């Protein structure tokens, strides 16, 4: 017996247009995925940014800081209006940096952060 004609008839289906999906279920799916993405990724990022902004707003004269470029210095002046910090990096050497360029503020007993790459 030849099965090919029987399989061809059985697989032809109804031939009609496929049924339309329910838009509300699709909207629910996308809104759920958006909420999960916000909860897992954006919300913690916003919290970290607020903590960093608070830290940078607290920079004051006398603080020891490390910039993103790796420059270590002491704050000798803060220009609030321009959001600029004046650092003393050596005797008679002062530089102005944007407040956002500060990576960390060192406390009294905190050492300079070391690079994670150590040669053995």
Short mmCIF file of C-alpha atoms in Angstrom, two decimals:
data_model
loop_
_atom_site.label_atom_id
_atom_site.label_comp_id
_atom_site.label_asym_id
_atom_site.label_seq_id
_atom_site.Cartn_x
_atom_site.Cartn_y
_atom_site.Cartn_z
CA UNK A 1 0.00 0.00 0.00
CA UNK A 2 1.29 3.45 -0.88
CA UNK A 3 1.17 5.84 2.15
CA UNK A 4 2.16 9.02 0.36
CA UNK A 5 -1.34 9.99 -0.93
CA UNK A 6 -2.85 9.32 2.50
CA UNK A 7 -0.22 11.47 4.26
CA UNK A 8 -0.66 14.26 1.70
CA UNK A 9 -4.42 14.37 2.28
CA UNK A 10 -4.03 14.28 6.06
CA UNK A 11 -1.44 17.06 6.17
CA UNK A 12 -3.33 19.51 3.96
CA UNK A 13 -5.35 20.81 6.90
CA UNK A 14 -8.35 23.08 6.65
CA UNK A 15 -6.67 25.58 4.34
CA UNK A 16 -8.36 28.52 6.09
CA UNK A 17 -6.73 31.59 7.60
CA UNK A 18 -5.12 31.10 10.99
CA UNK A 19 -6.99 32.39 13.99
CA UNK A 20 -5.97 35.79 15.29
CA UNK A 21 -4.27 36.01 18.67
CA UNK A 22 -5.67 37.77 21.68
CA UNK A 23 -4.02 41.23 21.94
CA UNK A 24 -4.62 41.49 25.66
CA UNK A 25 -2.55 38.38 26.36
CA UNK A 26 0.27 39.74 24.19
CA UNK A 27 0.11 43.09 25.98
CA UNK A 28 0.17 41.30 29.34
CA UNK A 29 3.22 39.29 28.27
CA UNK A 30 5.18 42.37 27.16
CA UNK A 31 4.24 44.39 30.24
CA UNK A 32 5.30 41.50 32.48
CA UNK A 33 8.64 41.19 30.69
CA UNK A 34 9.15 44.96 30.92
CA UNK A 35 8.43 44.91 34.66
CA UNK A 36 10.86 42.01 35.23
CA UNK A 37 13.56 43.82 33.21
CA UNK A 38 13.01 47.00 35.23
CA UNK A 39 13.04 45.13 38.55
CA UNK A 40 16.19 43.10 37.82
CA UNK A 41 18.27 45.60 35.83
CA UNK A 42 17.12 49.22 36.04
CA UNK A 43 16.03 49.49 39.66
CA UNK A 44 19.41 48.44 41.15
CA UNK A 45 21.21 50.67 38.64
CA UNK A 46 19.12 53.67 39.69
CA UNK A 47 19.87 52.96 43.36
CA UNK A 48 23.62 52.73 42.68
CA UNK A 49 23.52 56.00 40.74
CA UNK A 50 21.72 57.77 43.61
CA UNK A 51 24.31 56.48 46.10
CA UNK A 52 27.14 57.68 43.84
CA UNK A 53 25.54 61.11 43.41
CA UNK A 54 25.15 61.39 47.18
CA UNK A 55 28.81 60.40 47.65
CA UNK A 56 30.01 62.98 45.12
CA UNK A 57 27.86 65.71 46.65
CA UNK A 58 29.61 65.03 49.97
CA UNK A 59 33.11 65.79 48.67
CA UNK A 60 34.67 68.47 50.87
CA UNK A 61 37.97 70.19 51.44
CA UNK A 62 40.56 67.86 52.97
CA UNK A 63 39.20 64.61 51.49
CA UNK A 64 41.65 62.27 49.76
CA UNK A 65 40.27 61.03 46.46
CA UNK A 66 41.21 58.80 43.55
CA UNK A 67 40.04 59.87 40.09
CA UNK A 68 38.91 57.55 37.33
CA UNK A 69 42.25 58.16 35.65
CA UNK A 70 44.09 56.92 38.74
CA UNK A 71 45.26 60.31 40.02
CA UNK A 72 45.50 60.46 43.81
CA UNK A 73 45.09 63.84 45.46
CA UNK A 74 43.68 65.90 48.29
CA UNK A 75 40.73 68.21 47.78
CA UNK A 76 41.76 71.82 48.41
CA UNK A 77 38.69 73.48 46.96
CA UNK A 78 35.19 72.77 45.71
CA UNK A 79 33.43 75.01 43.19
CA UNK A 80 29.77 74.12 43.77
CA UNK A 81 28.39 76.22 40.93
CA UNK A 82 30.67 74.70 38.29
CA UNK A 83 30.74 71.21 39.85
CA UNK A 84 34.52 71.32 39.79
CA UNK A 85 36.93 70.06 42.44
CA UNK A 86 40.46 71.39 42.89
CA UNK A 87 42.95 68.65 43.79
CA UNK A 88 46.46 69.01 45.16
CA UNK A 89 48.44 66.13 43.70
CA UNK A 90 51.96 67.28 44.66
CA UNK A 91 53.72 70.27 46.19
CA UNK A 92 52.67 73.38 44.26
CA UNK A 93 50.67 71.26 41.77
CA UNK A 94 46.91 71.72 41.71
CA UNK A 95 44.49 70.50 39.08
CA UNK A 96 40.80 71.07 38.50
CA UNK A 97 38.64 68.07 37.72
CA UNK A 98 34.96 67.56 37.17
CA UNK A 99 33.30 66.12 40.25
CA UNK A 100 32.04 63.11 38.26
CA UNK A 101 35.65 62.06 37.55
CA UNK A 102 36.11 61.06 41.20
CA UNK A 103 36.13 57.28 41.53
CA UNK A 104 36.50 56.84 45.30
CA UNK A 105 36.88 58.91 48.42
CA UNK A 106 39.51 57.54 50.78
CA UNK A 107 38.87 57.61 54.51
CA UNK A 108 41.60 58.22 57.08
CA UNK A 109 42.73 54.61 57.44
CA UNK A 110 41.84 53.37 53.96
CA UNK A 111 44.69 52.52 51.62
CA UNK A 112 44.89 53.21 47.93
CA UNK A 113 42.80 50.66 45.98
CA UNK A 114 44.95 48.16 44.12
CA UNK A 115 44.41 47.00 40.57
CA UNK A 116 42.90 43.51 40.32
CA UNK A 117 45.62 42.36 37.88
CA UNK A 118 48.56 40.97 39.82
CA UNK A 119 51.55 39.48 38.05
CA UNK A 120 52.84 36.30 39.65
#
